Amino acid sequence: MDDNETGAVDFVREVIAADVASGKHGGRVVTRFPPEPNGYLHIGHARSICLNFGVAEEFGGVCTLRFDDTNPSAEEDHFVRAIEADVRWLGFDWGERRRFASDYFERLYAWAEDLITQGKAYVCDLSPEEMREYNGTLTEPGRPSPGRARSVEENLDLFRRMRAGEFPSGARVLRAKIDLASSVLPMRDPILYRIQDAEHHRTGDTWKIYPLYDFAHGLSDAIEEVTHSLCTLEFADHRPLYDWILAQLDTPSTPEQTEFARLNLSHTVLSKRFLRRLVEEGHVAGWDDPRMPTLSGLRRRGVPPEAIVAFCRGVGLTKRDNLIELSRFEYYVREHLNRVAPRVMAVLRPLRVVIENYPEDGEESFDAVNNPEDESAGTRRVPFSRVVYVERDDFLEDPPRKFFRLAPGREVRLRYACLVTCTEVVKDEAGEVVELRCRWDPESRGGNAPDGRRVRGTLHWVSAKHAVPIQARLYNPLFSEADPGARGGDFVEGLAPDSLERVDGGLAEPSLAAAAPGTTFQFERLGYFSVDPDSTPERLLVNRTVTLRDSWAKTQKRGTESQRSRARARTT
Ligand code: ATP
Ligand code: MG
């Protein structure tokens, strides 16, 4: 059984464990993950995937991947394949259990006729506006549509003619006859079928009518003998309808619906509708833009699937909506990458360093540890020569006392290589520092001080003649607001202006040239970076997956610290 961070078993698993113990549903556990193939999966879906596949595994049950493809206008085959790839990438396997709601269209239709025959469904001709008006409000009961009084025969005839394509799209619908005064709005004679003249990605133009989610979902669950239909809170109001439909019809099983809160993540939006707008309006480069919370975006960014699964477990399940901080997700990403990511050295903004007392044409290589967290990752040789590059930020001409990096006259360690002392600063006409002249201590090969003298700073570096050029893309949160979705359709107003920063002219150690796209590394002292699929050996493109530390929180803290010191300055 799965424990979340608090060590408590979540309430869904409690329900299931109790059902298994009491022998309900014959003690079986069957779940499903039911995506609609109208977009790409996002990290919220991962929450549902982990839950459905997770409980099936933990309770010795099975989980079906069911495409809820009942709305032909938005659904496409390539979404089906992308969803499958994403679920597999997360590490889940549906085996033979892949289904489509469209596989059940004939059975669903027969059940609809059954409801009509029982006098529990009727054809309604009201326009959507009229229907809204007839349906009343929370404080006011609905009024019956004229269609409600139709005979079984007339309803059957009209429904069959709807199927035969005799009426235009939207002209009529089939509604359940339940309770127009119900305090539960979905029970006020909900629509079961509508006429839609659209090409379906699997059934083509066979069907002129399509079932609505509420009708198709529970019955699909029943066909698949799902025991626990786990869904998000917005369906809680639909549960009476879910149960009502199953109670009227002779179905292979009687699944039960349990709701849990959606995963909401700060500084992003988790709604396919909003994500589609980001893509279509060009705010991002595509569904797999590394700033997107889609699984394809996170993959491209270098986030390992294990981190997503661990995060979903870690945040657990709640019955109430809440907003999870993005930094909490990044914590899981860092945690996993720290354990598995190979370390390499790369310099994003290079500053040339010439080691004057190193032979002109000399070169040698040093052993570097691939992953201090994993001895089995071994070591590699990193080439070194007279000219190396260090990070521009690692030099200050006039440093404060506690700056333990390069400065005139200061000695630092070039990681794994040697100790160097800065002897001269070379500037261009504009006064810009363009080169440092240094001297090395030949006795310090490997990076150790021969006499045990104290050298506090250790810098990453790359050898000029061996380096491979890189372009780095640094990502910040896509939105500057914590909850842009709260603005509704205006969510784009919350977009951050600086979510992508391209840094050209970087250099990396040569081992990176052979890296397969999708591999994530730790660039020492800089962060985790992943090789982009568009990368070529001639021009390496890397995406910053996540910074090394929670620099974002740090910046915010630094902000408040400087405010505090400003306040102090005012009072003294
Ligand atoms: P969206 O709001 O992004 O369009 P959706 O619910 O319409 O999502 P579906 O394809 O119908 O998308 O979702 C498949 C399953 O994933 C559903 O069972 C849904 O409840 C679940 N799901 C969707 N978003 C989240 C989320 N943020 N957290 C947890 N589960 C989610
Ligand atoms: Mg949905």
Coordinates of N, CA, C and O and ligand atoms in Angstrom, one line a residue, residues 34-36 38 45 68 213 232 234-235 262 272, ligand 2:
P34 N -9.3 7.3 -18.0 CA -10.2 7.6 -19.1 C -9.9 8.9 -19.8 O -10.7 9.8 -19.8
P35 N -8.8 9.1 -20.5 CA -8.5 10.4 -21.2 C -9.4 10.6 -22.4 O -9.8 9.6 -23.1
E36 N -9.8 11.8 -22.7 CA -10.4 12.2 -23.9 C -9.3 12.5 -24.9 O -8.5 13.4 -24.6
N38 N -8.3 14.5 -27.0 CA -8.5 15.9 -27.6 C -7.4 16.8 -27.2 O -7.5 18.0 -27.3
H45 N -3.0 14.9 -15.2 CA -3.4 13.6 -15.7 C -2.5 12.5 -15.0 O -2.9 11.4 -14.7
D68 N -12.0 8.0 -23.9 CA -13.3 8.5 -23.8 C -13.6 9.3 -25.1 O -13.7 10.6 -25.0
Y213 N -20.9 12.4 -22.2 CA -20.1 11.8 -21.2 C -20.8 11.1 -20.1 O -20.5 10.0 -19.8
T232 N -12.4 13.2 -10.7 CA -12.1 14.4 -10.0 C -13.4 15.1 -9.5 O -14.5 14.8 -10.0
E234 N -15.2 17.6 -9.7 CA -16.3 18.3 -10.5 C -17.4 17.3 -10.9 O -18.4 17.7 -11.3
F235 N -17.1 16.0 -10.7 CA -18.1 15.0 -11.1 C -18.9 14.6 -9.9 O -19.8 13.7 -10.0
R262 N -8.6 17.6 -7.9 CA -7.7 17.7 -9.0 C -6.3 18.1 -8.5 O -6.3 18.8 -7.5
K272 N -6.7 21.5 -20.5 CA -6.3 21.3 -21.9 C -6.7 22.5 -22.7 O -6.1 22.9 -23.7
Ligands
MG2 MG -12.9 15.4 -19.2

